[in-house]
Coordinates of C-alpha atoms and ligand atoms in Angstrom, one line a residue:
X183 CA -104.8 -28.0 14.8
X184 CA -102.2 -30.7 14.6
X185 CA -102.0 -34.0 13.0
X186 CA -100.7 -36.8 15.2
X187 CA -99.9 -40.4 14.5
X188 CA -101.6 -42.9 16.8
X189 CA -99.4 -45.7 17.9
X190 CA -99.9 -48.9 19.8
X191 CA -98.8 -48.3 23.4
X192 CA -96.8 -50.5 25.6
X193 CA -98.4 -53.9 25.6
X194 CA -96.7 -55.1 28.7
X195 CA -94.3 -57.2 26.8
X196 CA -96.9 -58.8 24.5
X197 CA -96.0 -58.8 20.8
X198 CA -98.0 -59.3 17.6
X199 CA -101.4 -59.1 19.3
X200 CA -104.6 -59.4 17.3
X201 CA -106.7 -56.5 16.4
X202 CA -110.2 -57.8 17.3
X203 CA -112.3 -54.7 17.1
X204 CA -112.1 -51.3 15.4
X205 CA -114.2 -49.1 17.6
X206 CA -114.1 -45.9 15.5
X207 CA -114.3 -44.8 11.9
X208 CA -112.5 -42.2 9.9
X209 CA -114.1 -38.8 10.5
X210 CA -115.3 -39.8 14.1
X211 CA -114.7 -37.3 16.8
X212 CA -113.3 -38.9 19.9
X213 CA -112.5 -37.9 23.4
X214 CA -109.2 -38.5 25.0
X215 CA -109.1 -42.1 26.2
X216 CA -111.9 -43.3 24.0
X217 CA -111.2 -46.8 22.8
X218 CA -110.0 -46.7 19.2
X219 CA -109.3 -50.4 18.6
X220 CA -109.3 -53.4 20.8
X221 CA -106.4 -55.8 20.7
X222 CA -106.1 -59.2 22.2
X223 CA -103.0 -61.3 23.1
X224 CA -102.9 -64.7 24.6
X225 CA -103.8 -63.6 28.0
X226 CA -105.7 -60.4 27.9
X227 CA -107.5 -58.0 25.7
X228 CA -107.1 -54.2 25.9
X229 CA -108.4 -51.1 24.3
X230 CA -106.0 -48.8 22.5
X231 CA -107.2 -45.4 23.7
X232 CA -107.2 -42.1 21.9
X233 CA -104.1 -40.2 23.1
X234 CA -106.0 -36.9 22.6
X235 CA -109.4 -35.6 21.9
X236 CA -109.8 -35.0 18.2
X237 CA -111.0 -36.2 14.8
X238 CA -109.8 -39.5 13.3
X239 CA -108.1 -38.8 10.0
X240 CA -107.1 -42.3 9.0
X241 CA -107.0 -45.8 10.3
X242 CA -104.3 -48.1 9.0
X243 CA -105.3 -51.4 10.6
X244 CA -108.2 -53.7 10.2
X245 CA -109.8 -56.5 12.3
X246 CA -107.6 -59.5 12.1
X247 CA -104.3 -57.6 11.7
X248 CA -101.5 -58.1 14.1
X249 CA -99.9 -55.2 15.9
X250 CA -97.0 -54.6 18.3
X251 CA -96.0 -51.8 20.5
X252 CA -95.1 -48.7 18.5
X253 CA -97.0 -49.7 15.3
X254 CA -98.9 -46.9 13.7
X255 CA -102.6 -47.5 13.7
X256 CA -103.8 -44.2 12.3
X257 CA -103.8 -40.5 12.5
X258 CA -105.8 -38.0 14.6
X259 CA -106.3 -34.3 14.1
X260 CA -106.2 -32.6 17.5
X261 CA -107.0 -29.0 18.4
X262 CA -103.7 -28.8 20.3
X263 CA -100.7 -27.4 18.3
X264 CA -98.2 -30.2 18.1
X265 CA -96.1 -32.5 16.1
X266 CA -96.8 -33.5 12.6
X267 CA -97.7 -37.0 11.6
X268 CA -94.4 -37.4 9.8
X269 CA -92.5 -37.0 13.0
X270 CA -93.6 -39.7 15.4
X271 CA -94.5 -37.9 18.6
X272 CA -92.7 -40.3 20.9
X273 CA -89.4 -39.5 19.4
X274 CA -89.8 -35.9 20.4
X275 CA -91.0 -36.8 23.8
X276 CA -89.6 -34.7 26.5
X277 CA -92.0 -35.7 29.1
X278 CA -90.4 -36.0 32.4
X279 CA -89.5 -39.6 33.0
X280 CA -92.0 -41.2 35.4
X281 CA -90.9 -43.1 38.3
X282 CA -89.2 -46.3 37.2
X283 CA -91.2 -49.4 37.8
X284 CA -90.1 -51.5 40.7
X285 CA -88.1 -54.4 39.4
X286 CA -90.3 -57.5 39.5
X287 CA -89.7 -59.5 42.5
X288 CA -89.0 -62.5 40.3
X289 CA -86.0 -60.7 39.0
X290 CA -84.7 -60.5 42.5
X291 CA -85.7 -64.0 43.4
X292 CA -84.9 -65.7 40.1
X293 CA -83.1 -68.9 40.9
X294 CA -79.5 -69.1 40.2
X295 CA -78.7 -71.1 37.1
X296 CA -79.0 -74.8 37.8
X297 CA -77.3 -77.6 35.8
X298 CA -79.5 -79.0 33.1
X299 CA -82.1 -81.5 34.3
X300 CA -81.9 -80.4 37.9
X301 CA -85.0 -79.4 39.7
X302 CA -85.2 -75.9 41.1
X303 CA -87.8 -74.0 43.1
X304 CA -88.7 -70.5 42.0
X305 CA -91.1 -67.8 43.2
X306 CA -94.1 -67.0 41.0
X307 CA -94.5 -63.3 40.8
X308 CA -97.2 -61.0 39.5
X309 CA -95.9 -59.6 36.2
X310 CA -96.0 -56.0 35.1
X311 CA -99.6 -54.9 35.5
X312 CA -99.1 -51.8 33.3
X313 CA -99.3 -49.4 36.2
X314 CA -102.3 -51.0 37.9
X315 CA -101.9 -51.4 41.6
X316 CA -103.5 -53.6 44.3
X317 CA -105.7 -55.5 41.8
X318 CA -108.1 -58.2 43.1
X319 CA -107.4 -61.8 42.9
X320 CA -110.6 -63.1 41.5
X321 CA -109.8 -66.7 40.5
X322 CA -107.2 -69.2 41.5
X323 CA -107.0 -71.6 38.6
X324 CA -104.4 -74.0 40.0
X325 CA -103.5 -75.8 43.2
X326 CA -100.4 -77.2 44.8
X327 CA -99.3 -80.3 43.0
X328 CA -100.7 -79.2 39.6
X329 CA -98.5 -79.6 36.6
X330 CA -98.5 -76.5 34.5
X331 CA -97.1 -75.5 31.1
X332 CA -95.4 -72.2 30.5
X333 CA -98.0 -69.5 30.0
X334 CA -100.8 -71.5 31.7
X335 CA -103.1 -69.3 33.7
X336 CA -102.4 -69.5 37.4
X337 CA -104.6 -66.9 38.9
X338 CA -106.9 -64.2 37.4
X339 CA -106.6 -60.7 38.6
X340 CA -109.0 -57.9 38.0
X341 CA -108.5 -54.2 38.1
X342 CA -111.0 -51.4 37.6
X343 CA -111.6 -52.0 34.0
X344 CA -110.7 -55.5 33.0
X345 CA -109.2 -58.8 34.1
X346 CA -106.1 -60.7 33.1
X347 CA -104.6 -64.0 33.7
X348 CA -101.3 -64.3 35.5
X349 CA -99.4 -66.9 33.5
X350 CA -97.0 -69.5 34.6
X351 CA -93.5 -68.2 34.0
X352 CA -92.3 -71.7 33.1
X353 CA -93.4 -75.3 32.8
X354 CA -93.3 -77.2 36.1
X355 CA -95.2 -78.2 39.2
X356 CA -97.0 -75.8 41.6
X357 CA -95.5 -76.2 45.1
X358 CA -97.7 -73.6 46.8
X359 CA -100.0 -70.8 46.1
X360 CA -99.7 -68.0 48.6
X361 CA -102.8 -65.9 47.7
X362 CA -106.5 -66.6 47.8
X363 CA -109.5 -65.2 46.1
X364 CA -110.2 -61.7 47.3
X365 CA -106.6 -60.8 48.1
X366 CA -105.0 -57.8 46.5
X367 CA -101.8 -58.0 44.5
X368 CA -99.4 -55.7 42.8
X369 CA -96.7 -56.0 40.2
X370 CA -93.8 -58.0 41.7
X371 CA -95.8 -59.7 44.5
X372 CA -95.0 -63.3 45.1
X373 CA -98.1 -65.4 44.6
X374 CA -96.6 -68.8 45.0
X375 CA -93.7 -71.2 44.4
X376 CA -93.2 -73.6 41.6
X377 CA -90.7 -76.4 40.9
X378 CA -89.1 -76.3 37.5
X379 CA -86.7 -78.6 35.8
X380 CA -83.9 -76.6 34.3
X381 CA -82.7 -77.0 30.8
X382 CA -79.4 -75.4 31.3
X383 CA -80.7 -72.6 33.5
X384 CA -84.2 -72.1 34.9
X385 CA -86.5 -70.0 32.7
X386 CA -86.8 -66.5 33.8
X387 CA -90.2 -65.6 35.3
X388 CA -92.7 -64.0 33.0
X389 CA -92.4 -60.6 34.5
X390 CA -88.7 -60.6 33.9
X391 CA -89.2 -61.9 30.4
X392 CA -91.7 -59.2 29.5
X393 CA -89.3 -56.6 30.8
X394 CA -85.8 -57.7 30.0
X395 CA -84.6 -54.2 30.2
X396 CA -85.2 -52.1 33.3
X397 CA -88.7 -50.7 32.8
X398 CA -88.5 -47.1 31.6
X399 CA -91.9 -46.1 32.9
X400 CA -94.2 -47.3 35.5
X401 CA -97.2 -47.4 33.3
X402 CA -97.7 -47.7 29.5
X403 CA -97.9 -44.4 27.9
X404 CA -99.6 -44.2 24.5
X405 CA -96.9 -43.4 22.1
X406 CA -98.3 -40.2 20.8
X407 CA -99.2 -38.9 24.2
X408 CA -95.5 -38.6 24.9
X409 CA -95.3 -35.4 22.9
X410 CA -97.8 -33.8 25.3
X411 CA -97.4 -32.6 28.8
X412 CA -97.5 -35.6 31.0
X413 CA -100.9 -36.0 32.6
X414 CA -101.3 -34.9 36.1
X415 CA -103.2 -38.0 37.0
X416 CA -101.6 -41.4 36.8
X417 CA -102.0 -43.1 33.4
X418 CA -104.9 -45.4 33.0
X419 CA -104.4 -49.1 33.3
X420 CA -104.6 -50.0 29.7
X421 CA -103.4 -53.5 30.2
X422 CA -106.5 -54.2 32.2
X423 CA -109.0 -52.4 30.0
X424 CA -112.5 -53.7 29.7
X425 CA -113.3 -56.4 27.1
X426 CA -115.8 -55.1 24.6
X427 CA -116.0 -58.2 22.7
X428 CA -118.7 -60.1 24.5
X429 CA -120.6 -58.3 27.1
X430 CA -119.5 -55.7 29.6
X431 CA -121.9 -57.0 32.2
X432 CA -120.4 -60.4 32.3
X433 CA -117.5 -61.2 34.6
X434 CA -115.0 -63.5 32.9
X435 CA -111.3 -63.7 32.5
X436 CA -109.7 -63.0 29.1
X437 CA -109.0 -66.6 28.4
X438 CA -112.6 -67.5 29.0
X439 CA -113.8 -64.6 26.8
X440 CA -111.4 -65.7 24.1
X441 CA -112.6 -69.3 24.3
X442 CA -116.2 -68.1 24.3
X443 CA -115.6 -66.1 21.1
X444 CA -113.9 -69.0 19.4
X445 CA -116.9 -71.2 20.3
X446 CA -119.4 -68.6 19.3
X447 CA -120.9 -68.5 22.8
X448 CA -122.6 -65.4 24.1
X449 CA -121.1 -65.2 27.6
X450 CA -124.2 -63.8 29.3
X451 CA -126.1 -67.0 28.5
X452 CA -123.7 -69.0 30.6
X453 CA -124.5 -69.6 34.2
X454 CA -121.6 -68.3 36.3
X455 CA -120.5 -70.3 39.3
X456 CA -117.2 -68.5 40.0
X457 CA -116.6 -65.9 42.7
X458 CA -118.5 -62.7 42.2
X459 CA -120.7 -64.4 39.6
X460 CA -117.7 -64.9 37.4
X461 CA -118.0 -67.3 34.3
X462 CA -115.2 -69.9 34.6
X463 CA -113.9 -72.2 31.9
X464 CA -115.8 -75.0 33.6
X465 CA -119.1 -73.0 33.3
X466 CA -118.4 -72.5 29.6
X467 CA -117.7 -76.2 29.1
X468 CA -120.9 -77.1 31.0
X469 CA -122.9 -74.8 28.9
X470 CA -121.5 -76.2 25.6
X471 CA -122.2 -79.8 26.9
X472 CA -125.8 -78.8 27.7
X473 CA -126.3 -77.2 24.3
X474 CA -124.9 -80.2 22.5
X475 CA -127.1 -82.5 24.5
X476 CA -130.2 -80.4 23.7
X477 CA -129.3 -80.2 20.0
X478 CA -128.8 -83.9 19.8
X479 CA -132.1 -84.7 21.6
X480 CA -133.9 -82.0 19.7
X481 CA -135.5 -80.8 22.9
X482 CA -136.0 -77.1 23.6
X483 CA -137.6 -75.3 26.4
X484 CA -138.0 -76.4 30.0
X485 CA -139.1 -79.7 31.5
X486 CA -135.9 -81.6 32.1
X487 CA -135.6 -82.8 28.5
X488 CA -139.3 -83.3 28.2
X489 CA -139.8 -80.0 26.3
X490 CA -140.9 -79.9 22.7
X491 CA -139.1 -82.6 20.8
X492 CA -138.1 -82.0 17.2
X493 CA -140.3 -83.8 14.7
X494 CA -138.6 -86.9 13.3
X495 CA -137.9 -86.9 9.6
X496 CA -140.0 -89.7 8.1
X497 CA -139.7 -91.2 4.7
X498 CA -143.4 -92.0 4.1
X499 CA -142.6 -93.9 0.8
X500 CA -141.5 -96.8 2.9
X501 CA -145.1 -97.3 3.9
X502 CA -146.7 -96.9 0.4
X503 CA -146.9 -94.7 -2.6
X504 CA -146.8 -90.9 -1.8
X505 CA -146.8 -87.6 -3.7
X506 CA -145.1 -84.5 -2.2
X507 CA -146.8 -81.2 -3.1
X508 CA -145.8 -77.7 -2.1
X509 CA -148.1 -76.1 0.5
X510 CA -150.0 -72.9 -0.6
X511 CA -148.9 -69.6 0.9
X512 CA -152.0 -69.4 2.9
X513 CA -151.6 -72.9 4.2
X514 CA -148.0 -72.1 5.3
X515 CA -149.1 -68.9 7.0
X516 CA -152.0 -70.6 8.7
X517 CA -149.7 -73.4 9.9
X518 CA -147.2 -70.9 11.4
X519 CA -149.9 -68.9 13.0
X520 CA -151.6 -71.9 14.5
X521 CA -148.4 -73.2 15.9
X522 CA -147.5 -69.8 17.3
X523 CA -150.9 -69.4 18.9
X524 CA -151.1 -72.9 20.2
X525 CA -147.7 -72.7 21.8
X526 CA -148.0 -69.2 23.2
X527 CA -151.6 -69.1 24.4
X528 CA -152.7 -71.0 27.4
X529 CA -156.0 -72.2 26.1
X530 CA -159.1 -73.2 28.0
X531 CA -162.2 -74.3 26.2
X532 CA -165.6 -74.1 27.7
X533 CA -168.7 -75.9 26.2
X534 CA -172.4 -75.3 26.2
X535 CA -175.4 -75.9 24.0
X536 CA -177.7 -73.1 23.0
X537 CA -181.4 -74.0 22.6
X538 CA -182.0 -72.2 19.2
X539 CA -185.5 -73.7 18.6
X540 CA -187.1 -70.3 18.6
X541 CA -184.2 -68.7 16.7
X542 CA -184.6 -71.3 14.0
X543 CA -188.3 -70.8 13.8
X544 CA -187.8 -67.0 13.5
X545 CA -185.0 -67.5 10.9
X546 CA -187.1 -69.8 8.8
X547 CA -190.0 -67.4 9.0
X548 CA -187.8 -64.6 7.7
X549 CA -186.0 -66.6 5.0
X550 CA -188.4 -65.5 2.2
X551 CA -188.2 -61.9 3.2
X552 CA -184.5 -62.1 3.4
X553 CA -184.3 -63.5 -0.1
X554 CA -186.4 -60.6 -1.2
X555 CA -183.6 -58.4 0.2
X556 CA -181.1 -60.5 -1.7
X557 CA -179.6 -62.2 1.4
X558 CA -179.4 -65.7 2.7
X559 CA -180.3 -65.9 6.3
X560 CA -178.3 -68.7 7.9
X561 CA -177.5 -69.0 11.6
X562 CA -174.2 -67.2 11.1
X563 CA -175.6 -63.6 11.1
X564 CA -177.4 -64.4 14.4
X565 CA -174.2 -65.8 15.9
X566 CA -172.4 -62.6 14.8
X567 CA -175.0 -60.4 16.4
X568 CA -175.2 -62.5 19.6
X569 CA -171.4 -62.5 19.9
X570 CA -171.2 -58.7 19.5
X571 CA -173.8 -58.3 22.2
X572 CA -171.9 -60.7 24.5
X573 CA -168.6 -58.7 23.8
X574 CA -170.5 -55.5 24.9
X575 CA -172.1 -57.2 27.9
X576 CA -168.9 -59.0 29.0
X577 CA -166.1 -56.7 27.8
X578 CA -163.4 -58.9 29.5
X579 CA -163.3 -60.7 26.1
X580 CA -162.9 -57.5 24.1
X581 CA -159.3 -57.1 25.0
X582 CA -155.8 -57.9 23.8
X583 CA -152.6 -58.4 25.8
X584 CA -150.1 -55.7 25.2
X585 CA -146.7 -56.8 24.0
X586 CA -144.9 -55.3 26.9
X587 CA -146.6 -57.9 29.2
X588 CA -147.7 -55.2 31.5
X589 CA -150.8 -53.8 30.0
X590 CA -154.1 -54.9 28.6
X591 CA -155.7 -53.2 25.6
X592 CA -159.5 -52.7 26.0
X593 CA -161.4 -52.1 22.8
X594 CA -164.3 -49.9 22.3
X595 CA -165.2 -51.3 18.9
X596 CA -166.7 -54.7 18.0
X597 CA -165.2 -56.3 14.9
X598 CA -165.7 -60.0 14.5
X599 CA -163.7 -62.4 12.4
X600 CA -165.4 -65.2 10.6
X601 CA -163.4 -68.3 9.6
X602 CA -164.0 -69.3 6.0
X603 CA -163.0 -72.6 4.5
X604 CA -161.5 -71.9 1.0
X605 CA -159.9 -74.2 -1.5
X606 CA -156.6 -72.5 -0.8
X607 CA -156.9 -72.7 3.0
X608 CA -158.5 -71.1 6.0
X609 CA -159.1 -67.3 5.8
X610 CA -160.6 -65.1 8.4
X611 CA -162.3 -61.9 7.0
X612 CA -163.4 -59.4 9.5
X613 CA -166.8 -57.8 9.8
X614 CA -166.6 -54.4 11.3
X615 CA -168.9 -52.8 13.9
X616 CA -171.0 -55.9 14.2
X617 CA -172.9 -54.4 17.2
X618 CA -174.1 -51.5 15.0
X619 CA -175.4 -53.6 12.1
X620 CA -178.8 -55.3 11.5
X621 CA -179.2 -59.0 10.7
X622 CA -179.7 -58.5 6.9
X623 CA -176.7 -56.3 6.7
X624 CA -174.6 -58.8 8.5
X625 CA -175.9 -61.7 6.4
X626 CA -175.1 -59.7 3.2
X627 CA -171.6 -58.8 4.5
X628 CA -170.9 -62.3 5.7
X629 CA -171.8 -63.8 2.3
X630 CA -169.8 -61.2 0.4
X631 CA -166.8 -61.8 2.6
X632 CA -167.1 -65.6 2.2
X633 CA -167.3 -65.2 -1.6
X634 CA -164.3 -62.8 -1.6
X635 CA -162.3 -65.2 0.5
X636 CA -163.1 -68.2 -1.8
X637 CA -162.3 -66.1 -4.9
X638 CA -159.0 -64.9 -3.3
X639 CA -160.2 -61.3 -3.4
X640 CA -159.7 -60.3 0.2
X641 CA -157.4 -57.4 0.9
X642 CA -155.0 -57.5 3.9
X643 CA -157.2 -54.9 5.7
X644 CA -160.3 -57.1 5.3
X645 CA -158.5 -59.6 7.6
X646 CA -157.3 -57.3 10.2
X647 CA -158.6 -55.8 13.4
X648 CA -160.9 -58.5 14.7
X649 CA -161.7 -58.5 18.4
X650 CA -163.0 -62.1 18.4
X651 CA -163.6 -64.9 15.9
X652 CA -166.4 -67.2 15.0
X653 CA -165.6 -70.6 13.5
X654 CA -168.7 -72.2 12.3
X655 CA -168.5 -75.8 11.1
X656 CA -172.3 -76.2 11.5
X657 CA -172.9 -76.7 7.9
X658 CA -170.3 -79.4 7.7
X659 CA -170.9 -81.4 10.8
X660 CA -169.5 -82.6 14.1
X661 CA -170.7 -82.4 17.7
X662 CA -167.9 -80.2 19.0
X663 CA -164.3 -79.1 18.6
X664 CA -161.8 -76.9 20.4
X665 CA -160.9 -73.9 18.3
X666 CA -157.5 -72.2 18.6
X667 CA -157.5 -68.6 19.7
X668 CA -156.6 -66.3 16.9
X669 CA -154.1 -64.2 18.8
X670 CA -153.9 -61.2 19.6
X671 CA -157.7 -61.8 20.1
X672 CA -158.4 -63.6 23.3
X673 CA -161.5 -65.6 22.4
X674 CA -162.9 -67.7 19.7
X675 CA -166.3 -69.5 19.4
X676 CA -166.5 -72.8 17.7
X677 CA -170.0 -73.7 16.4
X678 CA -170.9 -77.2 15.5
X679 CA -173.9 -78.7 13.8
X680 CA -177.3 -78.2 15.5
X681 CA -179.3 -81.3 16.3
X682 CA -182.6 -82.1 17.8
X683 CA -182.2 -83.2 21.4
X684 CA -184.7 -84.2 24.1
X685 CA -184.6 -81.5 26.7
X686 CA -186.3 -81.7 30.1
X687 CA -188.5 -78.7 30.8
X688 CA -189.4 -79.6 34.4
X689 CA -192.4 -81.7 33.4
X690 CA -191.4 -83.6 30.3
X691 CA -188.8 -84.1 27.6
X692 CA -189.3 -81.8 24.7
X693 CA -187.5 -82.0 21.3
X694 CA -185.3 -78.9 21.1
X695 CA -182.8 -77.7 18.4
X696 CA -179.6 -77.5 20.3
X697 CA -176.5 -75.7 18.9
X698 CA -173.2 -77.0 20.3
X699 CA -170.8 -74.1 21.2
X700 CA -167.2 -74.3 22.3
X701 CA -165.6 -71.1 23.6
X702 CA -161.8 -71.2 23.7
X703 CA -160.0 -68.3 25.4
X704 CA -156.6 -67.1 26.4
X705 CA -156.4 -67.7 30.1
X706 CA -153.7 -65.1 30.4
X707 CA -156.3 -62.4 29.6
X708 CA -159.6 -64.1 30.6
X709 CA -160.5 -65.9 33.7
X710 CA -162.9 -68.9 33.9
X711 CA -165.5 -66.7 35.7
X712 CA -165.5 -64.2 32.8
X713 CA -165.7 -67.0 30.3
X714 CA -168.6 -68.6 32.2
X715 CA -170.5 -65.2 32.2
X716 CA -169.7 -64.7 28.5
X717 CA -171.0 -68.1 27.5
X718 CA -174.1 -67.9 29.7
X719 CA -175.0 -64.5 28.2
X720 CA -174.4 -65.8 24.7
X721 CA -176.5 -68.9 25.2
X722 CA -179.2 -66.8 26.7
X723 CA -179.3 -64.4 23.7
X724 CA -179.3 -67.2 21.2
X725 CA -182.1 -69.0 23.1
X726 CA -184.2 -65.8 23.1
X727 CA -183.2 -63.5 20.3
X728 CA -185.6 -60.9 21.6
X729 CA -182.9 -60.1 24.2
X730 CA -180.8 -58.7 21.4
X731 CA -183.3 -55.8 21.3
X732 CA -182.7 -55.0 24.9
Ligands
LIG201 N1 -176.0 -76.3 12.2 C1 -176.7 -76.8 11.2 N2 -176.8 -76.2 10.0 C2 -176.1 -75.1 9.8 C3 -175.3 -74.5 10.8 C4 -175.3 -75.2 12.1 N3 -174.6 -74.8 13.1 N4 -174.8 -73.4 10.4 C5 -175.2 -73.3 9.1 N5 -176.0 -74.3 8.8 C6 -176.7 -74.5 7.5 C7 -177.1 -73.2 6.9 O1 -178.4 -72.8 7.5 C8 -177.3 -73.6 5.5 O2 -178.4 -74.4 5.3 P1 -179.6 -73.9 4.4 O3 -178.9 -73.7 3.0 O4 -180.5 -75.0 4.4 O5 -180.1 -72.6 5.0 C9 -176.1 -74.6 5.3 O6 -175.7 -75.0 6.6 C10 -174.9 -74.0 4.6 O7 -174.5 -72.8 5.2 P2 -173.4 -71.9 4.5 O8 -172.1 -72.6 4.7 O9 -173.8 -71.5 3.1 O10 -173.4 -70.6 5.3 P3 -173.1 -70.3 6.7 O11 -173.6 -68.9 7.0 O12 -173.6 -71.3 7.7 O13 -171.5 -70.3 6.9 C11 -169.3 -69.8 6.5 C12 -170.7 -69.4 6.2 C13 -168.4 -68.9 5.7 C14 -169.0 -69.6 8.0 C15 -169.1 -71.2 6.1 O14 -169.4 -71.4 4.7 C16 -167.7 -71.8 6.3 O15 -166.7 -71.6 5.5 N6 -167.5 -72.5 7.4 C17 -166.2 -73.1 7.7 C18 -165.5 -72.4 8.7 C19 -164.3 -73.2 9.1 O16 -163.6 -73.7 8.3 N7 -164.0 -73.2 10.4 C20 -162.9 -74.0 10.9 C21 -161.8 -73.1 11.2 S1 -160.5 -73.9 12.0 O17 -160.0 -74.9 11.0

């Protein structure tokens, strides 16, 4: 067991980079090369990898800190006998020196000093890629004639794990770009020529700046790793590590990712138009513009701006005296559910009238007997019974759509909800196993549920598990209405006030008691044919209640 300090490795010349993510916690066991923290400079983000497998003993940096090469970021306990934390591993390094990095081409081609104010042409070279070789050019961000500032991104390259901008070594004008998207480049390759105005000597290219001294190693070596045997395989390209900060699936350069983070944009929401589905800065700007436009218009959804517009705020007092009252809890809940169901469920409503002349005769003939049993026999128990029979006969309505969008749930029970108008708002108690209950039992239960609803005595379970809902406004009035499906149910029956209508029986018009019915259904689950059959069956049963016995 040995305690090792973990230090920030060679950052390719970058200094005082931000710690943007702490990927481990004290006590975590990590494998060699696991990301410990993520740092980000102006041009790229990179992981600081674990130099060994082991257990994190301490972390001495937090998000937002700034670190430079060699800074201690924590301690790790390794199962390899080694140096103590007190003696920084790199100082004891005796690893064989790796092959020296080739001097950046820019160093070779740097223009001779020119008198102040004179124009000079200089090659633009790929700076130290931290050991990565033959990386892809994935974006050219400038063209000949463009004015650039020192550090501006000229091209974006991408290695196995991440991408990075190649910055302009100086302020000036691009004369030519010698690479194109899809080319491969390595450290020191000339990618173009730029014209600079010297201020007493042309600025040295970026590669030369980042490595003023001859590079000691070809690739950055994590500081602590230097105390170990050098790895057989080449060091990983830590300059070009993946960017964890937004989304690993999204292709975007570090500058774009940084901007996205600053603007709070989730990159995978942005439509990429760059090569290989890469999100460019223009894409990000276009996305922001679109969002601002949407927010200003209040429109959401699809439809080219004709989506659901935000409700305008209206001061009603400008039209006359008003009083603003808080909505009841039930009212708010109902409002939210109605809006949810109305917006989510593609509704279709089908209408028919049931001739309940015989049903009414029978009901009235049974009224006295019902009262003896202590129940009030209104049309509602008949409706409950008829709906239960229809749900059994046409089970396409006794379903719910599964949340996964791939399954349908078929129910082998028949529980029916009954909308009850209460002073506090609409409540829908559920009568269970309606198909197994008699008319008196249903009448008794419906009355008890309606009373409990109006007295605020319903329990949550009393309002759960319905397969279908009946909303009867018959006692109140109206010739028809389109009820809203009470999702996850897929159907609801709206019942209006019965009225005597002249009905042609083939020979003459006869006065018949007609009950207007409206069947709304979720067209995702139920087709028009199923609805037609359901309604026809229902009307048939209500017209001849003897069929309930069949
Ligand atoms: N046409 C004509 N008369 C009807 C009728 C109809 N469709 N339905 C019921 N009636 C009659 C009843 O027969 C009763 O008359 P009698 O007293 O002469 O027998 C009278 O209207 C009152 O009935 P009721 O309201 O006491 O009982 P009910 O069984 O008809 O209804 C309930 C119970 C709970 C459904 C009802 O009280 C209720 O709250 N309905 C409102 C539902 C609602 O708000 N739906 C809208 C939801 S969406 O906003």
